[in-house]
């Protein structure tokens, strides 16, 4: 009998990427096979993101394109998952009658059962419960899908040997930053049990994974909202980092994301104490103005943020800091924005993600007065990004002449590509018999805005540079 094929397209954050992997594994375990071509798949899953208006539009336009595909192949089943699915629910079914299943963020694990129950009428599974528990889940790398294509026309790239993986440690968020949909689309903050996380991490390492990134919207508050150990005792994110780092065979550990309001000295010290914790930290600041931070309901000040940067750099001088910034938050004046620019000068982030503020359904800031003009937002964004680009290069130039360990990601005709511990991409114009995940030493001989170039140091010369 012909096997049922599926294809998943993912938008949004790393948590969504991980969720897509989980859905792919759940389907593979039920005998579905992954299709290289979304237009040809029996089941298409669009895993959506709602964080900014643009992210939602992208998912909507893909769904629009799929309407035409389904006209030609009425047997095709379309599932919308992720944050737009959770947020739009019934409305999505009404606006998009070609959608068969709307799968909410807490209904992920029911995907395979729900698909078998489809009978041509749209189904909704978008319950968001306060007592949700993330199920135990053991990844089997053999069943993991290929990464999804950017456009419906493109086939996914052939999967390379997986060597690094995301591991979700918590879901949801209780912070209610006034601009953010996450507390509404992912529900209240739930931490996974320590044993489930460690079992998953062990399974990954046993399967040959060398690098793990722990994921949560606010990892610093891991274990605060529900018990994560059998005895219900205190267990912090820092302890989790130590326990994961102790797994023999794991070579690199990262995590994301952190809200500065919950960043403890205990966690900062981990950068000096845990050998495999990479010196790289994404600490979203959002704005350099205390007035704006307060209206965003970000419960820290510019001063506290700068103090944290100083502390992190004193613990780990080579730490590469990155951030998120929103420009044009309602009421952001020229002077407020200048404070963000000044903060950029002061911290000199290795990289940043910056966005124009957009109203999101259900968020408090949608109702705020003094919306900033689109043109002003665009000007501010390009000023910020232009200066950040210059700083990226200035920071990257500091790596010139340094000898660094680089984890190989892939081989190409031009040589090899890998990453430093600080998460910089390094191009190496030489080849070596190695597999993704192997670590080589290189000397950096060129720095660009967004990547470095290195030369291999022959193994016998290790430590000479
Ligand atoms: N949990 C993380 C952020 C996750 S969302 C934290 O607390 O920092 C990723 C980024 O999207 C945010 O840091 C913010 O910069 C941006 N973002 C969120 N909502 C937005 C909105 N309504 N408009 C523009 N950018 C937004
Ligand atoms: Fe959104 Fe704030 Fe939660 Fe981050 S901490 S997910 S920005 S509500
Ligand atoms: Fe987007 Fe939801 Fe992640 S809104 S950023 S997919 S948590």
Short mmCIF file of C-alpha atoms and ligand atoms in Angstrom, two decimals:
data_model
loop_
_atom_site.label_atom_id
_atom_site.label_comp_id
_atom_site.label_asym_id
_atom_site.label_seq_id
_atom_site.Cartn_x
_atom_site.Cartn_y
_atom_site.Cartn_z
CA UNK A 1 0.00 0.00 0.00
CA UNK A 2 1.27 3.49 -0.84
CA UNK A 3 2.46 5.33 2.24
CA UNK A 4 0.92 8.66 3.16
CA UNK A 5 3.40 11.50 2.64
CA UNK A 6 3.78 14.69 4.66
CA UNK A 7 5.59 17.98 4.40
CA UNK A 8 6.11 20.59 7.11
CA UNK A 9 6.84 24.28 6.61
CA UNK A 10 8.04 26.12 9.69
CA UNK A 11 7.85 29.82 10.45
CA UNK A 12 9.05 31.59 13.57
CA UNK A 13 11.29 30.75 16.44
CA UNK A 14 13.48 27.83 17.39
CA UNK A 15 10.70 26.46 19.60
CA UNK A 16 8.57 26.18 16.49
CA UNK A 17 11.44 24.44 14.71
CA UNK A 18 11.64 21.94 17.54
CA UNK A 19 7.86 21.48 17.47
CA UNK A 20 8.07 20.73 13.74
CA UNK A 21 10.67 18.06 14.42
CA UNK A 22 8.38 16.54 17.04
CA UNK A 23 5.45 16.52 14.62
CA UNK A 24 7.67 14.96 11.95
CA UNK A 25 8.76 12.23 14.33
CA UNK A 26 5.20 11.55 15.48
CA UNK A 27 4.09 11.11 11.87
CA UNK A 28 7.10 9.00 10.90
CA UNK A 29 6.37 6.71 13.85
CA UNK A 30 2.88 6.18 12.41
CA UNK A 31 4.30 5.21 9.02
CA UNK A 32 4.03 8.53 7.20
CA UNK A 33 6.95 9.38 4.91
CA UNK A 34 8.35 12.83 4.38
CA UNK A 35 7.82 14.33 0.95
CA UNK A 36 10.44 16.44 -0.78
CA UNK A 37 7.76 18.49 -2.49
CA UNK A 38 5.08 20.32 -0.54
CA UNK A 39 2.87 20.51 -3.66
CA UNK A 40 2.88 16.75 -3.84
CA UNK A 41 2.44 15.79 -0.19
CA UNK A 42 -0.72 14.11 1.11
CA UNK A 43 -0.51 16.05 4.38
CA UNK A 44 0.89 19.58 4.55
CA UNK A 45 1.55 21.15 7.93
CA UNK A 46 2.13 24.87 8.15
CA UNK A 47 3.67 25.64 11.54
CA UNK A 48 2.97 29.33 11.98
CA UNK A 49 4.35 32.25 13.99
CA UNK A 50 2.44 35.28 15.14
CA UNK A 51 5.14 37.33 16.82
CA UNK A 52 5.06 40.18 14.30
CA UNK A 53 2.51 41.11 11.67
CA UNK A 54 4.96 40.11 8.92
CA UNK A 55 5.41 36.60 10.30
CA UNK A 56 1.67 36.05 10.27
CA UNK A 57 1.35 37.42 6.72
CA UNK A 58 3.98 34.98 5.45
CA UNK A 59 2.06 32.00 6.80
CA UNK A 60 -1.20 33.37 5.43
CA UNK A 61 0.22 33.79 1.95
CA UNK A 62 1.52 30.22 1.96
CA UNK A 63 -1.93 29.03 3.01
CA UNK A 64 -3.40 31.09 0.16
CA UNK A 65 -1.06 29.37 -2.32
CA UNK A 66 -2.00 25.97 -0.92
CA UNK A 67 -5.65 26.67 -1.68
CA UNK A 68 -4.81 26.45 -5.41
CA UNK A 69 -2.77 23.29 -4.93
CA UNK A 70 -5.63 21.67 -3.07
CA UNK A 71 -8.07 22.56 -5.85
CA UNK A 72 -6.04 20.32 -8.12
CA UNK A 73 -5.58 17.63 -5.47
CA UNK A 74 -8.68 17.67 -3.27
CA UNK A 75 -7.42 14.67 -1.26
CA UNK A 76 -4.65 16.77 0.20
CA UNK A 77 -4.96 17.53 3.92
CA UNK A 78 -3.82 20.89 5.25
CA UNK A 79 -3.02 21.41 8.91
CA UNK A 80 -2.23 24.81 10.42
CA UNK A 81 -0.22 24.53 13.63
CA UNK A 82 1.64 26.98 15.86
CA UNK A 83 0.87 30.40 17.23
CA UNK A 84 -1.39 31.73 14.46
CA UNK A 85 -3.44 28.53 14.68
CA UNK A 86 -3.80 28.97 18.42
CA UNK A 87 -4.67 32.62 18.10
CA UNK A 88 -7.05 32.55 15.15
CA UNK A 89 -8.76 29.19 15.79
CA UNK A 90 -12.26 29.16 14.44
CA UNK A 91 -11.76 32.32 12.42
CA UNK A 92 -9.00 30.61 10.49
CA UNK A 93 -11.35 27.75 9.59
CA UNK A 94 -13.91 30.25 8.38
CA UNK A 95 -11.49 32.35 6.37
CA UNK A 96 -9.66 29.36 4.95
CA UNK A 97 -12.17 26.57 4.30
CA UNK A 98 -9.48 24.51 2.55
CA UNK A 99 -7.77 24.04 5.94
CA UNK A 100 -8.58 20.62 7.45
CA UNK A 101 -7.06 20.91 10.90
CA UNK A 102 -6.19 23.84 13.16
CA UNK A 103 -3.78 22.52 15.75
CA UNK A 104 -3.13 24.61 18.87
CA UNK A 105 0.22 24.87 20.60
CA UNK A 106 -0.76 22.52 23.43
CA UNK A 107 -2.27 19.95 21.04
CA UNK A 108 0.93 19.16 19.21
CA UNK A 109 1.23 15.61 20.46
CA UNK A 110 -2.30 14.74 19.34
CA UNK A 111 -1.46 15.47 15.69
CA UNK A 112 -1.29 11.89 14.42
CA UNK A 113 -4.60 10.88 16.08
CA UNK A 114 -6.32 14.02 14.84
CA UNK A 115 -5.16 13.42 11.28
CA UNK A 116 -6.69 9.94 11.23
CA UNK A 117 -10.01 11.37 12.42
CA UNK A 118 -10.32 13.89 9.58
CA UNK A 119 -13.42 13.48 7.47
CA UNK A 120 -13.38 16.50 5.18
CA UNK A 121 -14.89 18.94 7.68
CA UNK A 122 -12.47 21.36 9.33
CA UNK A 123 -11.39 20.31 12.82
CA UNK A 124 -10.29 22.59 15.64
CA UNK A 125 -7.94 21.54 18.43
CA UNK A 126 -6.87 24.70 20.18
CA UNK A 127 -7.45 24.14 23.90
CA UNK A 128 -5.08 26.12 26.10
CA UNK A 129 -5.07 24.81 29.65
CA UNK A 130 -3.47 26.24 32.77
CA UNK A 131 -2.65 22.73 33.98
CA UNK A 132 -0.87 21.65 30.81
CA UNK A 133 2.12 19.32 31.21
CA UNK A 134 4.61 18.86 28.40
CA UNK A 135 4.69 15.12 27.65
CA UNK A 136 7.88 13.08 27.96
CA UNK A 137 9.30 12.61 24.50
CA UNK A 138 12.35 10.70 23.35
CA UNK A 139 13.73 11.86 20.04
CA UNK A 140 14.78 9.28 17.48
CA UNK A 141 17.07 11.00 15.05
CA UNK A 142 16.39 8.50 12.26
CA UNK A 143 12.81 9.69 12.10
CA UNK A 144 13.56 13.40 12.03
CA UNK A 145 12.39 15.27 8.95
CA UNK A 146 14.50 17.36 6.62
CA UNK A 147 14.51 21.08 7.21
CA UNK A 148 11.62 22.73 5.40
CA UNK A 149 11.92 24.88 2.30
CA UNK A 150 11.51 28.63 2.33
CA UNK A 151 9.10 28.70 -0.54
CA UNK A 152 6.46 26.31 -1.62
CA UNK A 153 8.24 25.83 -4.98
CA UNK A 154 11.52 24.80 -3.43
CA UNK A 155 12.42 21.29 -2.41
CA UNK A 156 14.05 20.89 1.00
CA UNK A 157 17.80 20.50 1.03
CA UNK A 158 19.03 16.95 1.58
CA UNK A 159 19.51 16.33 5.29
CA UNK A 160 23.08 16.30 6.51
CA UNK A 161 24.04 14.16 9.48
CA UNK A 162 22.46 15.90 12.46
CA UNK A 163 25.03 17.02 15.00
CA UNK A 164 23.22 19.70 16.98
CA UNK A 165 19.68 19.91 18.26
CA UNK A 166 17.26 22.10 20.14
CA UNK A 167 15.74 20.80 23.34
CA UNK A 168 12.62 22.53 24.66
CA UNK A 169 12.71 22.84 28.44
CA UNK A 170 9.63 24.98 28.96
CA UNK A 171 6.56 26.29 27.17
CA UNK A 172 4.60 29.50 27.40
CA UNK A 173 5.35 32.72 29.23
CA UNK A 174 3.95 34.59 32.22
CA UNK A 175 5.67 37.89 31.62
CA UNK A 176 3.06 39.69 29.56
CA UNK A 177 5.33 42.21 27.90
CA UNK A 178 2.73 44.60 26.55
CA UNK A 179 3.63 44.07 22.86
CA UNK A 180 3.89 40.28 22.91
CA UNK A 181 1.46 37.56 21.83
CA UNK A 182 3.37 34.64 23.32
CA UNK A 183 1.50 34.46 26.66
CA UNK A 184 -1.72 34.24 24.63
CA UNK A 185 -0.53 31.84 21.95
CA UNK A 186 1.56 29.51 24.13
CA UNK A 187 -0.25 29.83 27.40
CA UNK A 188 1.09 30.06 30.90
CA UNK A 189 4.68 29.16 31.66
CA UNK A 190 5.21 25.42 32.16
CA UNK A 191 8.59 23.85 32.90
CA UNK A 192 9.30 20.27 31.86
CA UNK A 193 10.40 17.75 34.47
CA UNK A 194 14.16 17.54 34.97
CA UNK A 195 14.14 13.77 34.33
CA UNK A 196 12.31 14.21 31.01
CA UNK A 197 14.82 16.83 29.89
CA UNK A 198 17.82 14.75 30.95
CA UNK A 199 16.39 11.62 29.29
CA UNK A 200 15.95 13.58 26.09
CA UNK A 201 19.45 15.05 26.31
CA UNK A 202 20.98 11.60 26.93
CA UNK A 203 19.09 10.19 23.94
CA UNK A 204 20.41 13.00 21.76
CA UNK A 205 24.00 12.50 22.85
CA UNK A 206 23.70 8.70 22.45
CA UNK A 207 22.56 9.35 18.90
CA UNK A 208 25.69 11.38 18.18
CA UNK A 209 24.52 14.93 18.89
CA UNK A 210 27.47 17.11 19.96
CA UNK A 211 25.69 20.40 20.65
CA UNK A 212 22.41 21.07 22.46
CA UNK A 213 20.57 24.37 22.76
CA UNK A 214 18.05 24.50 25.61
CA UNK A 215 14.94 26.42 24.63
CA UNK A 216 12.36 28.47 26.48
CA UNK A 217 10.88 31.96 26.18
CA UNK A 218 12.39 32.84 29.52
CA UNK A 219 14.78 30.10 30.59
CA UNK A 220 15.88 32.01 33.69
CA UNK A 221 12.59 31.25 35.36
CA UNK A 222 12.82 27.49 34.71
CA UNK A 223 11.30 25.54 37.59
CA UNK A 224 9.66 28.55 39.20
CA UNK A 225 6.03 28.02 38.21
CA UNK A 226 5.64 24.26 38.69
CA UNK A 227 7.60 21.49 40.44
CA UNK A 228 10.22 19.93 38.18
CA UNK A 229 11.70 17.33 40.52
CA UNK A 230 10.09 14.31 42.23
CA UNK A 231 10.36 15.90 45.69
CA UNK A 232 9.26 19.32 44.44
CA UNK A 233 12.41 20.92 45.85
CA UNK A 234 14.11 24.04 44.50
CA UNK A 235 15.86 23.41 41.21
CA UNK A 236 17.12 26.30 39.09
CA UNK A 237 18.05 26.76 35.47
CA UNK A 238 21.71 26.94 36.52
CA UNK A 239 21.41 23.47 38.03
CA UNK A 240 19.84 22.19 34.85
CA UNK A 241 22.75 23.62 32.86
CA UNK A 242 25.20 21.79 35.12
CA UNK A 243 23.27 18.51 34.88
CA UNK A 244 23.01 18.63 31.09
CA UNK A 245 26.64 19.69 30.78
CA UNK A 246 27.68 16.62 32.80
CA UNK A 247 26.42 14.23 30.11
CA UNK A 248 29.54 12.48 28.77
CA UNK A 249 30.07 13.13 25.07
CA UNK A 250 28.24 16.45 24.87
CA UNK A 251 30.67 19.05 23.55
CA UNK A 252 28.76 22.31 23.41
CA UNK A 253 25.81 23.68 25.34
CA UNK A 254 23.83 26.84 24.58
CA UNK A 255 20.46 28.25 25.64
CA UNK A 256 17.95 30.86 24.64
CA UNK A 257 16.11 33.13 25.56
CA UNK A 258 16.56 35.15 28.72
CA UNK A 259 14.65 38.11 30.05
CA UNK A 260 17.07 40.43 31.91
CA UNK A 261 14.53 40.88 34.72
CA UNK A 262 15.12 37.27 35.81
CA UNK A 263 18.84 36.99 35.12
CA UNK A 264 20.58 35.81 38.28
CA UNK A 265 24.24 36.13 39.25
CA UNK A 266 24.13 32.36 39.73
CA UNK A 267 23.40 31.97 36.02
CA UNK A 268 26.01 34.51 34.98
CA UNK A 269 28.63 32.65 36.99
CA UNK A 270 27.85 29.49 34.99
CA UNK A 271 29.69 31.06 32.05
CA UNK A 272 32.87 30.92 34.07
CA UNK A 273 32.24 27.53 35.63
CA UNK A 274 30.75 25.19 33.02
CA UNK A 275 33.44 24.30 30.50
CA UNK A 276 31.12 23.32 27.63
CA UNK A 277 28.74 26.27 28.07
CA UNK A 278 29.53 28.39 25.02
CA UNK A 279 30.56 32.03 25.59
CA UNK A 280 27.56 33.40 23.78
CA UNK A 281 24.51 35.01 25.30
CA UNK A 282 21.33 36.33 23.73
CA UNK A 283 19.93 38.90 26.14
CA UNK A 284 17.08 40.89 24.56
CA UNK A 285 17.07 44.50 25.75
CA UNK A 286 14.23 45.78 23.50
CA UNK A 287 14.92 49.45 24.26
CA UNK A 288 17.53 51.67 25.87
CA UNK A 289 14.93 53.99 27.37
CA UNK A 290 13.58 53.31 30.85
CA UNK A 291 10.32 55.05 29.97
CA UNK A 292 9.80 52.71 27.01
CA UNK A 293 10.89 49.63 28.98
CA UNK A 294 8.34 50.49 31.62
CA UNK A 295 5.53 50.83 29.05
CA UNK A 296 6.67 47.52 27.56
CA UNK A 297 6.30 45.96 31.03
CA UNK A 298 9.93 44.90 30.88
CA UNK A 299 10.77 44.90 34.56
CA UNK A 300 14.40 46.02 34.44
CA UNK A 301 16.12 49.29 33.74
CA UNK A 302 18.79 50.33 31.30
CA UNK A 303 21.15 50.63 34.28
CA UNK A 304 20.49 47.07 35.46
CA UNK A 305 21.00 45.80 31.92
CA UNK A 306 24.36 47.56 31.61
CA UNK A 307 25.38 46.18 34.98
CA UNK A 308 24.53 42.67 33.82
CA UNK A 309 26.61 43.16 30.67
CA UNK A 310 29.53 44.23 32.83
CA UNK A 311 29.12 41.26 35.15
CA UNK A 312 28.90 38.80 32.25
CA UNK A 313 32.04 40.24 30.70
CA UNK A 314 33.91 40.07 33.96
CA UNK A 315 32.97 36.40 34.36
CA UNK A 316 33.71 35.56 30.71
CA UNK A 317 35.64 38.30 28.85
CA UNK A 318 35.25 36.55 25.49
CA UNK A 319 31.44 36.29 25.74
CA UNK A 320 29.64 37.32 22.53
CA UNK A 321 26.48 39.22 23.37
CA UNK A 322 23.47 39.53 21.11
CA UNK A 323 20.12 41.18 21.63
CA UNK A 324 16.64 41.97 20.29
CA UNK A 325 15.48 45.55 19.82
CA UNK A 326 12.06 46.93 18.96
CA UNK A 327 12.03 50.38 17.36
CA UNK A 328 8.97 52.59 17.21
CA UNK A 329 7.16 51.21 20.26
CA UNK A 330 4.08 53.42 20.90
CA UNK A 331 5.22 56.70 22.42
CA UNK A 332 8.92 56.19 21.58
CA UNK A 333 10.28 59.71 21.15
CA UNK A 334 13.42 60.73 19.29
CA UNK A 335 15.13 61.03 22.68
CA UNK A 336 14.01 57.51 23.67
CA UNK A 337 15.40 56.13 20.44
CA UNK A 338 18.69 57.99 20.95
CA UNK A 339 18.99 56.15 24.25
CA UNK A 340 18.74 52.85 22.39
CA UNK A 341 21.47 54.04 20.02
CA UNK A 342 23.62 55.04 23.00
CA UNK A 343 23.10 51.66 24.61
CA UNK A 344 24.23 50.04 21.38
CA UNK A 345 27.43 52.10 21.51
CA UNK A 346 27.96 51.25 25.12
CA UNK A 347 27.42 47.49 24.88
CA UNK A 348 28.69 46.94 21.32
CA UNK A 349 26.68 43.77 20.69
CA UNK A 350 28.27 41.14 18.49
CA UNK A 351 24.95 40.93 16.67
CA UNK A 352 21.32 41.86 17.10
CA UNK A 353 17.84 41.29 15.77
CA UNK A 354 15.88 44.50 15.38
CA UNK A 355 12.26 44.92 14.47
CA UNK A 356 9.75 47.64 13.77
CA UNK A 357 7.03 47.50 16.37
CA UNK A 358 3.77 46.01 15.09
CA UNK A 359 0.40 45.77 16.81
CA UNK A 360 -0.51 42.19 17.67
CA UNK A 361 -3.98 40.91 18.44
CA UNK A 362 -4.91 40.84 22.10
CA UNK A 363 -1.78 42.63 23.34
CA UNK A 364 -2.01 45.67 25.59
CA UNK A 365 0.17 47.94 23.47
CA UNK A 366 -2.26 47.59 20.57
CA UNK A 367 -4.49 49.94 22.55
CA UNK A 368 -1.71 52.43 23.40
CA UNK A 369 -1.90 55.95 22.00
CA UNK A 370 0.98 57.74 20.22
CA UNK A 371 1.68 55.12 17.59
CA UNK A 372 4.90 55.94 15.78
CA UNK A 373 4.68 56.76 12.09
CA UNK A 374 5.77 53.91 9.76
CA UNK A 375 8.30 56.16 8.05
CA UNK A 376 9.86 57.15 11.36
CA UNK A 377 10.01 53.46 12.37
CA UNK A 378 11.76 52.60 9.11
CA UNK A 379 14.28 55.42 9.54
CA UNK A 380 15.04 54.37 13.09
CA UNK A 381 15.37 50.73 12.12
CA UNK A 382 17.79 51.42 9.31
CA UNK A 383 19.87 53.74 11.50
CA UNK A 384 20.07 51.10 14.18
CA UNK A 385 20.86 48.31 11.74
CA UNK A 386 23.47 50.35 9.90
CA UNK A 387 25.36 51.10 13.10
CA UNK A 388 24.97 47.53 14.34
CA UNK A 389 26.45 46.30 11.05
CA UNK A 390 29.50 48.50 11.57
CA UNK A 391 29.87 47.25 15.12
CA UNK A 392 29.53 43.63 13.95
CA UNK A 393 32.53 44.17 11.71
CA UNK A 394 34.49 46.01 14.40
CA UNK A 395 33.82 43.18 16.85
CA UNK A 396 34.67 40.52 14.28
CA UNK A 397 37.99 42.20 13.47
CA UNK A 398 39.02 41.50 17.07
CA UNK A 399 39.14 37.78 16.21
CA UNK A 400 41.89 38.32 13.60
CA UNK A 401 44.94 36.18 14.33
CA UNK A 402 43.16 34.21 17.07
CA UNK A 403 43.29 30.44 17.20
CA UNK A 404 39.82 29.05 17.87
CA UNK A 405 38.05 25.70 18.01
CA UNK A 406 35.48 25.44 15.20
CA UNK A 407 32.73 22.84 15.03
CA UNK A 408 32.36 21.73 11.42
CA UNK A 409 28.84 22.02 9.99
CA UNK A 410 29.32 21.03 6.39
CA UNK A 411 31.80 20.42 3.62
CA UNK A 412 31.42 22.22 0.33
CA UNK A 413 33.35 22.61 -2.92
CA UNK A 414 35.00 25.69 -1.46
CA UNK A 415 36.10 23.89 1.70
CA UNK A 416 34.33 23.67 5.05
CA UNK A 417 31.96 25.78 7.14
CA UNK A 418 31.76 25.67 10.90
CA UNK A 419 31.06 27.70 14.02
CA UNK A 420 33.09 29.07 16.86
CA UNK A 421 31.97 28.70 20.46
CA UNK A 422 30.82 32.31 20.22
CA UNK A 423 28.52 31.17 17.38
CA UNK A 424 30.37 32.95 14.59
CA UNK A 425 30.29 31.25 11.21
CA UNK A 426 33.78 30.42 9.95
CA UNK A 427 34.61 29.60 6.32
CA UNK A 428 37.66 27.42 5.84
CA UNK A 429 39.05 27.16 2.30
CA UNK A 430 40.54 23.73 2.99
CA UNK A 431 39.12 20.27 3.42
CA UNK A 432 39.78 17.60 5.94
CA UNK A 433 38.37 14.12 6.38
CA UNK A 434 35.80 14.94 9.06
CA UNK A 435 32.09 14.82 9.73
CA UNK A 436 29.70 17.51 10.94
CA UNK A 437 30.18 17.96 14.67
CA UNK A 438 33.94 17.39 14.58
CA UNK A 439 35.96 20.19 16.11
CA UNK A 440 39.04 21.56 14.35
CA UNK A 441 41.33 24.43 15.29
CA UNK A 442 41.68 27.36 12.96
CA UNK A 443 43.50 30.67 12.86
CA UNK A 444 41.23 33.53 11.84
CA UNK A 445 42.75 35.45 8.93
CA UNK A 446 39.79 37.48 7.68
CA UNK A 447 36.73 39.04 9.29
CA UNK A 448 33.58 40.16 7.48
CA UNK A 449 30.38 41.71 8.84
CA UNK A 450 28.66 38.41 9.40
CA UNK A 451 31.31 35.71 9.24
CA UNK A 452 34.98 34.92 9.70
CA UNK A 453 37.53 33.09 7.54
CA UNK A 454 40.03 30.71 9.06
CA UNK A 455 42.96 28.47 8.18
CA UNK A 456 43.30 25.00 9.63
CA UNK A 457 45.97 24.55 12.26
CA UNK A 458 47.50 21.10 11.70
CA UNK A 459 46.81 18.91 14.76
CA UNK A 460 50.51 18.67 15.79
CA UNK A 461 50.65 22.46 16.12
CA UNK A 462 47.65 22.60 18.46
CA UNK A 463 48.18 25.12 21.20
CA UNK A 464 51.06 26.74 19.36
CA UNK A 465 49.05 29.81 18.35
N1 LIG B 1 11.09 35.71 25.05
C1 LIG B 1 11.96 36.58 24.41
C2 LIG B 1 11.44 37.15 23.12
C3 LIG B 1 10.70 36.29 22.19
S1 LIG B 1 9.95 37.10 20.85
C4 LIG B 1 12.24 37.76 25.36
O1 LIG B 1 11.61 37.93 26.33
O2 LIG B 1 13.09 38.55 25.06
C5 LIG B 1 11.32 37.59 19.87
C6 LIG B 1 11.43 39.06 19.65
O3 LIG B 1 10.40 39.54 18.82
C7 LIG B 1 11.29 39.91 20.89
O4 LIG B 1 12.45 39.92 21.66
C8 LIG B 1 10.96 41.25 20.34
O5 LIG B 1 12.13 41.98 20.06
C9 LIG B 1 10.24 40.92 19.04
N2 LIG B 1 8.81 41.24 19.14
C10 LIG B 1 7.89 40.64 19.92
N3 LIG B 1 6.68 41.20 19.75
C11 LIG B 1 6.85 42.19 18.84
C12 LIG B 1 5.97 43.16 18.26
N4 LIG B 1 4.68 43.23 18.59
N5 LIG B 1 6.49 44.02 17.34
C13 LIG B 1 7.79 43.98 17.00
N6 LIG B 1 8.66 43.09 17.53
C14 LIG B 1 8.20 42.22 18.44
FE1 LIG B 2 7.03 37.75 25.04
FE2 LIG B 2 7.99 39.07 27.11
FE3 LIG B 2 7.38 36.50 27.34
FE4 LIG B 2 9.48 37.23 25.89
S1 LIG B 2 9.25 37.52 28.10
S2 LIG B 2 7.92 35.75 25.32
S3 LIG B 2 8.80 39.14 24.98
S4 LIG B 2 5.94 38.14 26.99
FE1 LIG B 3 6.40 32.97 16.96
FE2 LIG B 3 5.05 31.59 18.67
FE3 LIG B 3 7.65 31.40 18.58
S1 LIG B 3 4.65 33.67 18.09
S2 LIG B 3 8.24 33.45 18.01
S3 LIG B 3 6.25 30.79 16.98
S4 LIG B 3 6.40 31.27 20.38
#
